Short mmCIF file of N, CA and C in Angstrom, two decimals:
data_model
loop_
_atom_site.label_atom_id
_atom_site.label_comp_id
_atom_site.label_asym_id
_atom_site.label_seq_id
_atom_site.Cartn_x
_atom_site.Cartn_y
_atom_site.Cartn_z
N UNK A 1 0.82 -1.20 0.00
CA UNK A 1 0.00 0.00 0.00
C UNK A 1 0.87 1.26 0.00
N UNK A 2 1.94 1.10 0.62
CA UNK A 2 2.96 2.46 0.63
C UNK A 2 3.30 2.47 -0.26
N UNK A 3 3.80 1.84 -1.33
CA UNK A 3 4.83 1.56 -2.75
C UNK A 3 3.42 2.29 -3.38
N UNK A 4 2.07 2.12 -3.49
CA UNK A 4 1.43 3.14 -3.94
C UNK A 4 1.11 4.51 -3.73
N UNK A 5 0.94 4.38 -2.92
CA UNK A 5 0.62 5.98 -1.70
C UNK A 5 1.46 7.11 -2.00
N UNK A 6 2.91 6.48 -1.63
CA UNK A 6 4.06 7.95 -1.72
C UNK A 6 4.07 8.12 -3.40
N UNK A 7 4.42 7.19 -4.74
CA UNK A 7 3.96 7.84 -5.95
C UNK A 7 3.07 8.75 -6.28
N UNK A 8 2.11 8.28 -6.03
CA UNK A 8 0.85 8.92 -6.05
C UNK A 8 1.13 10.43 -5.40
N UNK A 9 1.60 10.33 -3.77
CA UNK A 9 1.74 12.16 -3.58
C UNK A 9 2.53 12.48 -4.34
N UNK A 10 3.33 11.98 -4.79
CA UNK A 10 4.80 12.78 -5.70
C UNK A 10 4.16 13.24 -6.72
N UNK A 11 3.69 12.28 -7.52
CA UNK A 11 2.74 12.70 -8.80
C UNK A 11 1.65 13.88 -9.06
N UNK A 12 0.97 13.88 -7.78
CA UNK A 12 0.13 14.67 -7.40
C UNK A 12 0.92 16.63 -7.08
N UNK A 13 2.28 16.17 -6.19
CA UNK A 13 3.05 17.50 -5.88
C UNK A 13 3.52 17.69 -7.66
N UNK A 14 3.81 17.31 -8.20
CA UNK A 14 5.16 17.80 -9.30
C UNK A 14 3.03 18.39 -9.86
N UNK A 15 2.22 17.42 -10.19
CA UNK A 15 1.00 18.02 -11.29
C UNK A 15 0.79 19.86 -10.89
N UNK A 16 0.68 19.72 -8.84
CA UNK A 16 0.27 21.05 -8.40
C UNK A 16 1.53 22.31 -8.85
N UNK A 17 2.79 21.66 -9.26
CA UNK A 17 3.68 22.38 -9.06
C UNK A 17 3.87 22.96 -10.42
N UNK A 18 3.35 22.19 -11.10
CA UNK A 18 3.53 22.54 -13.28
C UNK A 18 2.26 23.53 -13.15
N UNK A 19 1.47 22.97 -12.46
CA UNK A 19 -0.01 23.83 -12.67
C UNK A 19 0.00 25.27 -12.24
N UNK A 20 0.66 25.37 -10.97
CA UNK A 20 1.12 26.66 -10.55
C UNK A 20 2.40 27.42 -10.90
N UNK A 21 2.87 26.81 -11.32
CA UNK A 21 3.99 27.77 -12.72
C UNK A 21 3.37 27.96 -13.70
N UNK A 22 2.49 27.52 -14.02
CA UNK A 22 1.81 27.72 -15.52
C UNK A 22 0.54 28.61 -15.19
N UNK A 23 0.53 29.16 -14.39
CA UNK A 23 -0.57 30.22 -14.02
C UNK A 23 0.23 31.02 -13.39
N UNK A 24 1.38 30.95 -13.21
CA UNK A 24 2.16 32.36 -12.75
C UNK A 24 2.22 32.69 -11.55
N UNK A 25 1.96 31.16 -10.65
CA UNK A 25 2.49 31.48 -9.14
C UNK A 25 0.79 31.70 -8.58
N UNK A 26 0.69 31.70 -7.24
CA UNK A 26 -0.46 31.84 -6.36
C UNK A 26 -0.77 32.92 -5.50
N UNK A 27 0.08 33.93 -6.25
CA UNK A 27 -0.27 35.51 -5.11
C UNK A 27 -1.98 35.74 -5.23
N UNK A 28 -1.87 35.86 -4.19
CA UNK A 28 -3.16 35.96 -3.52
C UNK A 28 -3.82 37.57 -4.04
N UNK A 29 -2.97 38.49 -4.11
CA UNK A 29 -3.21 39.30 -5.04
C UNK A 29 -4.03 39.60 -6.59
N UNK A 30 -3.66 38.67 -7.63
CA UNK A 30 -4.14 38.19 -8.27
C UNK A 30 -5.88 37.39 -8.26
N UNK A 31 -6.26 38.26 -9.33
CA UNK A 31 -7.48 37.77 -8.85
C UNK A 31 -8.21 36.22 -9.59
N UNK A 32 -9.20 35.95 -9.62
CA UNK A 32 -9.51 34.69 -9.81
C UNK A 32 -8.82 34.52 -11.61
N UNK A 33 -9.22 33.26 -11.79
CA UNK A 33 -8.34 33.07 -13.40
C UNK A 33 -9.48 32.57 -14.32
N UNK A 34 -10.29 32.62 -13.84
CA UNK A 34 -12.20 32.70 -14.90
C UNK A 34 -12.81 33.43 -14.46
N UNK A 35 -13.87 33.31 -15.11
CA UNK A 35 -14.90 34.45 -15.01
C UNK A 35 -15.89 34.08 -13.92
N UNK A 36 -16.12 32.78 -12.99
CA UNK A 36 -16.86 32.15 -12.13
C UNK A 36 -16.88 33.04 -10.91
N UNK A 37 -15.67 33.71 -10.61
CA UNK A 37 -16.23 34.82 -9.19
C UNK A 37 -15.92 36.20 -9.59
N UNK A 38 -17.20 36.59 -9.89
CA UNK A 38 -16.95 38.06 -10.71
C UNK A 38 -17.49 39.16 -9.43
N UNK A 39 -17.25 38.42 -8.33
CA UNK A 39 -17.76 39.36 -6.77
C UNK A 39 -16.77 40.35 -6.41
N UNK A 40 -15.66 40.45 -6.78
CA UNK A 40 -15.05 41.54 -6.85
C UNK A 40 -15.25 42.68 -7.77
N UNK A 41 -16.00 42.62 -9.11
CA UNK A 41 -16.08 43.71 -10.19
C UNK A 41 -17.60 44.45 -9.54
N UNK A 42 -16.88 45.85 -9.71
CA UNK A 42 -18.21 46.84 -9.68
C UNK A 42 -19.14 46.77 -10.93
N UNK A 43 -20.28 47.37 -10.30
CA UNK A 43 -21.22 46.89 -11.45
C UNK A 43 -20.94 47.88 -12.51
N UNK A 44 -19.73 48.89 -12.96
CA UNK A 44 -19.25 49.47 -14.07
C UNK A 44 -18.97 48.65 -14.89
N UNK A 45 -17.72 47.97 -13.91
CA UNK A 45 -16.63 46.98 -14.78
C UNK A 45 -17.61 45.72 -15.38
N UNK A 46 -18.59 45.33 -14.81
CA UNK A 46 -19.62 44.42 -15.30
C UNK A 46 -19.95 44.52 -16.31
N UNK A 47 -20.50 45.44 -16.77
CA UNK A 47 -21.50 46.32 -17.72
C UNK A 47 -19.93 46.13 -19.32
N UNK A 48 -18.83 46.63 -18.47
CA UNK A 48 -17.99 46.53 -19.64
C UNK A 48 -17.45 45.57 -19.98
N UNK A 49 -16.88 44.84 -18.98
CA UNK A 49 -15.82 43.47 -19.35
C UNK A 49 -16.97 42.21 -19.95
N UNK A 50 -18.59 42.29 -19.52
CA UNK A 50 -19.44 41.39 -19.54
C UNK A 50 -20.61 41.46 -20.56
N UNK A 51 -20.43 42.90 -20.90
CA UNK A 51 -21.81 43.30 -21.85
C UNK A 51 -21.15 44.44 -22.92
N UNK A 52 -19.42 44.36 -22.93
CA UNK A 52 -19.54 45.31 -23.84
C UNK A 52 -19.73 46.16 -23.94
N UNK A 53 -19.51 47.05 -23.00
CA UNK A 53 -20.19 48.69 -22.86
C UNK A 53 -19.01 49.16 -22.86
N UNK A 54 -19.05 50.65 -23.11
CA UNK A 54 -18.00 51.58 -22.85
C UNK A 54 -18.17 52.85 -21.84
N UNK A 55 -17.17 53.12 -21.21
CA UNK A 55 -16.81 54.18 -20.64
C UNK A 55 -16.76 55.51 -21.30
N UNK A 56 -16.93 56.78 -20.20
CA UNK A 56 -17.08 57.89 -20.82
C UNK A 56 -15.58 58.30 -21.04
N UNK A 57 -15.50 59.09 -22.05
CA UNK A 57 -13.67 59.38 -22.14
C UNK A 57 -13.89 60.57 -21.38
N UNK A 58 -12.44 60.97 -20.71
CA UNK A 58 -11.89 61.69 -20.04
C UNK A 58 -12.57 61.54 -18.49
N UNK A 59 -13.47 60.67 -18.33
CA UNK A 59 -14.57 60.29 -17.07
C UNK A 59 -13.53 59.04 -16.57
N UNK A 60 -13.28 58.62 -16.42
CA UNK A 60 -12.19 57.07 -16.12
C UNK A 60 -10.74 56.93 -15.45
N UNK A 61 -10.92 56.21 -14.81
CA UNK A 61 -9.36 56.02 -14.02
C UNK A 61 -8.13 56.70 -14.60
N UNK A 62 -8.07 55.84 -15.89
CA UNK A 62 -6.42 56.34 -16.04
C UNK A 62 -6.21 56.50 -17.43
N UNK A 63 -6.92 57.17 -17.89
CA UNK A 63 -6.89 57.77 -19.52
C UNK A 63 -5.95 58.73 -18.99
N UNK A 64 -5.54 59.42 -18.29
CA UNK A 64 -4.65 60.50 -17.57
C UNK A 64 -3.48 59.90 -17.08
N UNK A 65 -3.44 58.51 -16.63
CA UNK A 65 -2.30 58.22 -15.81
C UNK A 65 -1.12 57.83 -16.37
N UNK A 66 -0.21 58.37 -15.73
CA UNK A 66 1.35 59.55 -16.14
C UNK A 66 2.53 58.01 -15.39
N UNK A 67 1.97 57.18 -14.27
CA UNK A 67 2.74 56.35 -13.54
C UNK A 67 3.92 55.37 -14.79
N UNK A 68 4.91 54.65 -14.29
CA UNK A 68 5.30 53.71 -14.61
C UNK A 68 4.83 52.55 -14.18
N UNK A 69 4.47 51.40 -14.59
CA UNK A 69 3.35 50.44 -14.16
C UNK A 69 2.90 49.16 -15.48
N UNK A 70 1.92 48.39 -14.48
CA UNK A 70 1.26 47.66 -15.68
C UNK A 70 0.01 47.39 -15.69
N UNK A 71 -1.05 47.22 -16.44
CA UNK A 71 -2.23 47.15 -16.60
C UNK A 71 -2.97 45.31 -16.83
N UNK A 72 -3.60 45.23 -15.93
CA UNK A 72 -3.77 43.85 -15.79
C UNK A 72 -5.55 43.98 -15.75
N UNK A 73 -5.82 42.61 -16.18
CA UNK A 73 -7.24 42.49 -16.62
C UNK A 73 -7.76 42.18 -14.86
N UNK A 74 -9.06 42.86 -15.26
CA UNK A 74 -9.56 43.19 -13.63
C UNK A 74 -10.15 42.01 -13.20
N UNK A 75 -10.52 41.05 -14.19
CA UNK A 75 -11.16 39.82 -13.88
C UNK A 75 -9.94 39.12 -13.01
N UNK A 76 -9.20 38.50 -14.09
CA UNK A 76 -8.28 36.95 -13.32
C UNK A 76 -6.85 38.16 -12.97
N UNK A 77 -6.69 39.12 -13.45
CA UNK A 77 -5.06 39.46 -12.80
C UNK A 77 -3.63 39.50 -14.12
N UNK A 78 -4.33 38.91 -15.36
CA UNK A 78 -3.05 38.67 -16.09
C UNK A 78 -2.75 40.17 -16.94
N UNK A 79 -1.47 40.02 -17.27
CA UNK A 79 -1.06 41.17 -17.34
C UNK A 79 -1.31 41.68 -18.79
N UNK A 80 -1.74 43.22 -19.28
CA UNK A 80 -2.43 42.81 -20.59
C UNK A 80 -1.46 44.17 -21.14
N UNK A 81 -1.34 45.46 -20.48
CA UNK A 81 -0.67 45.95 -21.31
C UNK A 81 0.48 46.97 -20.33
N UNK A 82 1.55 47.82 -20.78
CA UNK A 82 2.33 48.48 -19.99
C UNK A 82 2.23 49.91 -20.22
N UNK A 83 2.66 50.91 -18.84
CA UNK A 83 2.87 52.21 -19.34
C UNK A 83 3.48 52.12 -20.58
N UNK A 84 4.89 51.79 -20.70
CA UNK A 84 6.05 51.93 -21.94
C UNK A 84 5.33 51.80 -23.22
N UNK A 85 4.27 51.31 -23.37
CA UNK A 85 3.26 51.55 -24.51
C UNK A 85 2.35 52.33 -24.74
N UNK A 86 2.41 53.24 -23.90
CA UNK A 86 0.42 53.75 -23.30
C UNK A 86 1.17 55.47 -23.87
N UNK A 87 0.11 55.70 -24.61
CA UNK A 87 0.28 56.99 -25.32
C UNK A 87 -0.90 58.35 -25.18
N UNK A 88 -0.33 59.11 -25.05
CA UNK A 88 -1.75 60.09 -25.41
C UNK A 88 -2.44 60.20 -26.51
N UNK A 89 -3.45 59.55 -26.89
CA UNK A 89 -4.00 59.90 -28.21
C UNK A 89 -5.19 60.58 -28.56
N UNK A 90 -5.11 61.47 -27.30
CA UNK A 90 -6.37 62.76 -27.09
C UNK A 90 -8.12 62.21 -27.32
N UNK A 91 -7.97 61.06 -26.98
CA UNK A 91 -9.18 60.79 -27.31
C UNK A 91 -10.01 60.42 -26.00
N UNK A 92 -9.58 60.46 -24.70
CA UNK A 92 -9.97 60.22 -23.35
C UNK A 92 -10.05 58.92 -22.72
N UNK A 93 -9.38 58.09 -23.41
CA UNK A 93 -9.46 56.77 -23.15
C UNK A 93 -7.95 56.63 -22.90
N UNK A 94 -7.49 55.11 -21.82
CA UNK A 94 -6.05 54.85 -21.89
C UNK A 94 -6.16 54.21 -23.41
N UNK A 95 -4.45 54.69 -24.06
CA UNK A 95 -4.08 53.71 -25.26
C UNK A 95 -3.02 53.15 -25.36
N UNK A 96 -2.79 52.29 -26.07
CA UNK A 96 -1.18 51.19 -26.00
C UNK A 96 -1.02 51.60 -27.72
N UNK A 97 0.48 51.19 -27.47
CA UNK A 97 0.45 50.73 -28.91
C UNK A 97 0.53 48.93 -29.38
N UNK A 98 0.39 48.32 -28.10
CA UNK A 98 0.64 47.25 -28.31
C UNK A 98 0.39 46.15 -26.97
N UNK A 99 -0.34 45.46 -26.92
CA UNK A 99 -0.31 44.67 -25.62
C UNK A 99 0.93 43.57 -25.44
N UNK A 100 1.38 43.89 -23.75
CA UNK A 100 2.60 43.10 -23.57
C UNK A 100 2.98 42.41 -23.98
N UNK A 101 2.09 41.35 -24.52
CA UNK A 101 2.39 40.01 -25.33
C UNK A 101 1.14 39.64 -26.32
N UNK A 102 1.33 39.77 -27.71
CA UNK A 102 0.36 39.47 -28.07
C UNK A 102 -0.67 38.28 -27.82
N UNK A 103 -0.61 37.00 -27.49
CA UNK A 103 -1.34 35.94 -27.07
C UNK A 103 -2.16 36.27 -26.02
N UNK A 104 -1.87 37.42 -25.10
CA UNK A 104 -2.68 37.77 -23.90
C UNK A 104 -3.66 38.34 -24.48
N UNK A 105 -4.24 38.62 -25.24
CA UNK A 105 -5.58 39.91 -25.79
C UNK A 105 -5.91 39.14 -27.31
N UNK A 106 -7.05 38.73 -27.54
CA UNK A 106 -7.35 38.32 -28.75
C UNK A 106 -8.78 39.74 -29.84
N UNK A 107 -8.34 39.26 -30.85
CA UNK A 107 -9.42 40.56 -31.77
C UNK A 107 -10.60 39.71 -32.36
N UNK A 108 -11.77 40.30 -32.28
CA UNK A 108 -13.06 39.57 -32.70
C UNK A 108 -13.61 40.83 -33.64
N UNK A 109 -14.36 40.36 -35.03
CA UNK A 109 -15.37 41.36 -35.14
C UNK A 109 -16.39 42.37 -34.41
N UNK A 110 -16.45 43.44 -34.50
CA UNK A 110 -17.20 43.88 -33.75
C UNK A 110 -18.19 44.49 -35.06
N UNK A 111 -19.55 44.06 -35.26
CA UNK A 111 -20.47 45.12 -35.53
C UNK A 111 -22.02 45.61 -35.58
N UNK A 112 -21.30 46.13 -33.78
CA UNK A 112 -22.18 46.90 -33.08
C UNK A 112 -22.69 47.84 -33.49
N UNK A 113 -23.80 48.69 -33.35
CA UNK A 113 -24.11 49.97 -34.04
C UNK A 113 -23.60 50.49 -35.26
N UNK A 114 -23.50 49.68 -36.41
CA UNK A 114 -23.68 49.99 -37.72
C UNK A 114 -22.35 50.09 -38.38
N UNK A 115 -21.55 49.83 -37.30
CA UNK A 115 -19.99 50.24 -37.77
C UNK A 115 -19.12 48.82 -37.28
N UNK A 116 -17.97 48.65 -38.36
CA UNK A 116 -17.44 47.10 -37.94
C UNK A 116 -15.77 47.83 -37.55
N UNK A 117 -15.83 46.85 -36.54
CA UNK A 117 -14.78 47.68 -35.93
C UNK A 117 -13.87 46.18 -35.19
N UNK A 118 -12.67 46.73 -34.46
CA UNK A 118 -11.96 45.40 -34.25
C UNK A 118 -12.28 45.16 -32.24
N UNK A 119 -13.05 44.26 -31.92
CA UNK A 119 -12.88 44.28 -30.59
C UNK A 119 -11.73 43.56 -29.84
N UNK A 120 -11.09 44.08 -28.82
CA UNK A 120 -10.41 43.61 -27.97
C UNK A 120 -10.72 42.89 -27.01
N UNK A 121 -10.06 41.83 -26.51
CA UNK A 121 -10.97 41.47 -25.60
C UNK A 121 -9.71 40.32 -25.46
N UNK A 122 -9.80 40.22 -23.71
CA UNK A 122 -9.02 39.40 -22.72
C UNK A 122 -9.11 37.95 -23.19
N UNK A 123 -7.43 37.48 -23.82
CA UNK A 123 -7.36 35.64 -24.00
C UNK A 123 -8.47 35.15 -23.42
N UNK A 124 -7.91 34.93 -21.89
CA UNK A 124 -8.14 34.09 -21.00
C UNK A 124 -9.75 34.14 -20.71
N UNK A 125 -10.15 35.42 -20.50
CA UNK A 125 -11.47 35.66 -19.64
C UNK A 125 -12.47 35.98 -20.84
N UNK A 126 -12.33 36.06 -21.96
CA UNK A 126 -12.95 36.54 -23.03
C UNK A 126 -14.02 37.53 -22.71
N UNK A 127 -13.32 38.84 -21.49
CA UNK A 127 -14.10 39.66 -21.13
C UNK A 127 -13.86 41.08 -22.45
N UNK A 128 -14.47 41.88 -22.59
CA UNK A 128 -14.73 42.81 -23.72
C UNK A 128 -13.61 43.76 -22.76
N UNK A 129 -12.27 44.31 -23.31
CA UNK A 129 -11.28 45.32 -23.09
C UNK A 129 -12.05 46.63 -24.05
N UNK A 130 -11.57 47.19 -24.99
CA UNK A 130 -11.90 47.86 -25.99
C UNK A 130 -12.11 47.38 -27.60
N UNK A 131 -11.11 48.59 -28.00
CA UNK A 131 -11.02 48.17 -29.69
C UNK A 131 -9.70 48.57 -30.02
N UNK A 132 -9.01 48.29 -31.08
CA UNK A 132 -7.77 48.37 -31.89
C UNK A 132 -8.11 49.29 -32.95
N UNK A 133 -7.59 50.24 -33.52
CA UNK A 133 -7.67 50.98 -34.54
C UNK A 133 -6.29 51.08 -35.75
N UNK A 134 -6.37 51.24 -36.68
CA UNK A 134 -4.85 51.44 -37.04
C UNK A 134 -4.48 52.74 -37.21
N UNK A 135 -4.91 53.77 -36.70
CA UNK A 135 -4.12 55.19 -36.44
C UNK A 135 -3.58 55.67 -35.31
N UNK A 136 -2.51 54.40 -34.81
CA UNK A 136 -1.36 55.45 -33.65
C UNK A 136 -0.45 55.44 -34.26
N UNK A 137 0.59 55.86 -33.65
CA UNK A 137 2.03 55.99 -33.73
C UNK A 137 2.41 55.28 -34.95
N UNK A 138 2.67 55.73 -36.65
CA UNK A 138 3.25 55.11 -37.31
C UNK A 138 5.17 54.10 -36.47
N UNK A 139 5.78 54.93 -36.33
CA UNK A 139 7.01 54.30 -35.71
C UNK A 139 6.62 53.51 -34.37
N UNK A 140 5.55 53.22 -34.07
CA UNK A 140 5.26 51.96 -32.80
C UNK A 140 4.32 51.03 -33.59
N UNK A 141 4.48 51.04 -34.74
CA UNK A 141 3.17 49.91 -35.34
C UNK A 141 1.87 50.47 -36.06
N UNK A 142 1.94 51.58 -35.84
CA UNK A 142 0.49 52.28 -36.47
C UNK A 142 -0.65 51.82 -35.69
N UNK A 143 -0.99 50.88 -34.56
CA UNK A 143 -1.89 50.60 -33.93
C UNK A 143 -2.17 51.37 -32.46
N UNK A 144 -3.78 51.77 -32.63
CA UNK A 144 -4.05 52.20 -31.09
C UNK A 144 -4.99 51.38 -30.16
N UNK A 145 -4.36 50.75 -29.32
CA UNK A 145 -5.55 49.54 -28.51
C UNK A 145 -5.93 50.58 -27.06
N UNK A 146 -7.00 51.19 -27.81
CA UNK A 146 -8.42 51.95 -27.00
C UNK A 146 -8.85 51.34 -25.85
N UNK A 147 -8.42 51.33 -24.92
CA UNK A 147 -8.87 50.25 -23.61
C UNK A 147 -10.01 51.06 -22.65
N UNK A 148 -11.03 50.35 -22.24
CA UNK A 148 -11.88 50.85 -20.85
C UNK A 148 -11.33 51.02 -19.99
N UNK A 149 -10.22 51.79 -18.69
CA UNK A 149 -9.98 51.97 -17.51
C UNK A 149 -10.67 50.82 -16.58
N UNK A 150 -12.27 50.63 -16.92
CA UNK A 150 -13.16 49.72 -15.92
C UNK A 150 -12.65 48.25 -16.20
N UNK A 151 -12.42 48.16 -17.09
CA UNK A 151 -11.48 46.33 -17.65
C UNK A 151 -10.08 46.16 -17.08
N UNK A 152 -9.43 47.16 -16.40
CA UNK A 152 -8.10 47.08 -16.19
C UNK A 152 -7.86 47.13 -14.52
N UNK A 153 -6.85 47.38 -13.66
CA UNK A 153 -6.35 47.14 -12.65
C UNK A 153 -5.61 48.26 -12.98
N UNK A 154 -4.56 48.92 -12.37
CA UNK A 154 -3.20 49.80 -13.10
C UNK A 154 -2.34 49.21 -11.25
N UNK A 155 -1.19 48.45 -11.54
CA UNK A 155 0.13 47.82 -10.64
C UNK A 155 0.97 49.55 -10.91
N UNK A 156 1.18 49.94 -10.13
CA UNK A 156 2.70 51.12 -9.87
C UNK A 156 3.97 49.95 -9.96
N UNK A 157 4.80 50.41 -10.64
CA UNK A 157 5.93 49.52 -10.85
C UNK A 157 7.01 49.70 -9.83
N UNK A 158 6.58 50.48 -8.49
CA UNK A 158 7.18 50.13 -6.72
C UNK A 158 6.22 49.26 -6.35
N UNK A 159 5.08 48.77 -6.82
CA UNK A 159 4.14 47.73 -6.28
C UNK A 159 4.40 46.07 -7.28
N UNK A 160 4.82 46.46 -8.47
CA UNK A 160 4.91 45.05 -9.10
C UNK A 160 5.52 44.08 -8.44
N UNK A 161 6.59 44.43 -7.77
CA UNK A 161 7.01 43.10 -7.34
C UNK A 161 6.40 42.48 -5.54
N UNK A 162 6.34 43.04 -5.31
CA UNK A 162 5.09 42.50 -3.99
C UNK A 162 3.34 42.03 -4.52
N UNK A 163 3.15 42.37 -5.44
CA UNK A 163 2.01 41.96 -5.93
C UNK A 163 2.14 40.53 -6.85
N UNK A 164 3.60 40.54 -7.09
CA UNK A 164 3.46 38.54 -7.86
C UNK A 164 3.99 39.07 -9.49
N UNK A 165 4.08 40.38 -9.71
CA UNK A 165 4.30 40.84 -11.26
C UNK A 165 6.26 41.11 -11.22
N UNK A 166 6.55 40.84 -10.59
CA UNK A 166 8.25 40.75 -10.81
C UNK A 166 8.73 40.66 -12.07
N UNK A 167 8.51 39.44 -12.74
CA UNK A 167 8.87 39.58 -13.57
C UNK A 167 8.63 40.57 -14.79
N UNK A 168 7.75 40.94 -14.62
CA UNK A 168 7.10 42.13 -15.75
C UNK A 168 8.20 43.52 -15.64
N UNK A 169 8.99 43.31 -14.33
CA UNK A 169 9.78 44.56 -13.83
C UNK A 169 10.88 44.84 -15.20
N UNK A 170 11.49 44.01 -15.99
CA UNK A 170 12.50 44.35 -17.26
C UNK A 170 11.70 44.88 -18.36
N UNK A 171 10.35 44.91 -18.14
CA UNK A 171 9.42 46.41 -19.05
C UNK A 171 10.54 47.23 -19.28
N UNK A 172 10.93 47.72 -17.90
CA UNK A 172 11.10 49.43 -17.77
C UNK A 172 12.69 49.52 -17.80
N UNK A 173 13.79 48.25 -17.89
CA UNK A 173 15.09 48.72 -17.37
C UNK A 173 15.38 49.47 -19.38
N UNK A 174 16.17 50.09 -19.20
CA UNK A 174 16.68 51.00 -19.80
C UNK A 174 17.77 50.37 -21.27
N UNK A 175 17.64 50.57 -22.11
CA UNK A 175 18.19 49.46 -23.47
C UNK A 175 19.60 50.34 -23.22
#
């Protein structure tokens, strides 16, 4: 019975241990990694990450915000885009020119109200972020990813590494 038993925990530790590297560690910080406990989102962020709505520009968290940092989806916690991308593009909304990693943010048709447009929207949680346009920054890609403030989190990059985002910290070191 032992010659079974101790395999079995071993098997069981190395499965918990691949599983939790492959979700990026267990900071408690981080919020759930589906959409099943959405008891933390205000009923703003609801309305947007869940139904697609948008925010008022220049009305919103951090269409303004000036910090070094990173922007993480408000549902599960993963990290979706960085200051070092985030541009003014006078339109009252935060913008990127590019999300941290492309595989984190996928593009769907959007056409809502008469106009087809590109929606953004979270890999993992397939919650509604914004839209992609192709008029930013020719020399960053020509793309502007239009994000809701209410879909995001914003980490200060003196908080990334106590919050479980460490590694995200070589964003910002200096080429």
């Amino acid at each position: 019975m032992k010659k079974f038993i101790l395999p079995s925990l071993f098997t069981l530790f190395i499965v918990a241990v691949i599983s939790i590297s492959a979700n990026g560690g267990t900071d408690m910080n981080k919020q759930a990694t589906t959409k099943d406990d959405l008891s933390h989102l205000t009923e703003e962020q609801k309305a947007i990450t869940l139904h697609g709505g948008t925010e008022p520009p220049f009305k919103n968290a951090y269409w303004n915000e000036k910090r070094d940092g990173i922007y993480v989806d408000v549902i599960n916690g993963k990290p979706l885009f960085s200051s070092t991308d985030k541009f003014d593009s006078g339109t009252g909304w935060p913008s990127f020119t590019r999300p941290i990693q492309d595989n984190f943010v996928k593009d769907e048709v959007d056409t809502k109200y008469g106009m087809v447009r590109t929606e953004v929207k979270s890999a993992e949680t397939d919650s509604h972020l914004g839209h992609v346009f192709n008029d930013g920054p020719a020399e960053a890609g020509g793309l502007r990813y239009c994000i809701n403030s209410a879909s995001l989190r914003f980490i200060p990059k003196e908080k990334m590494e106590k919050e479980g985002y460490g590694e995200y910290l070589v964003l910002f070191d200096e080429e």
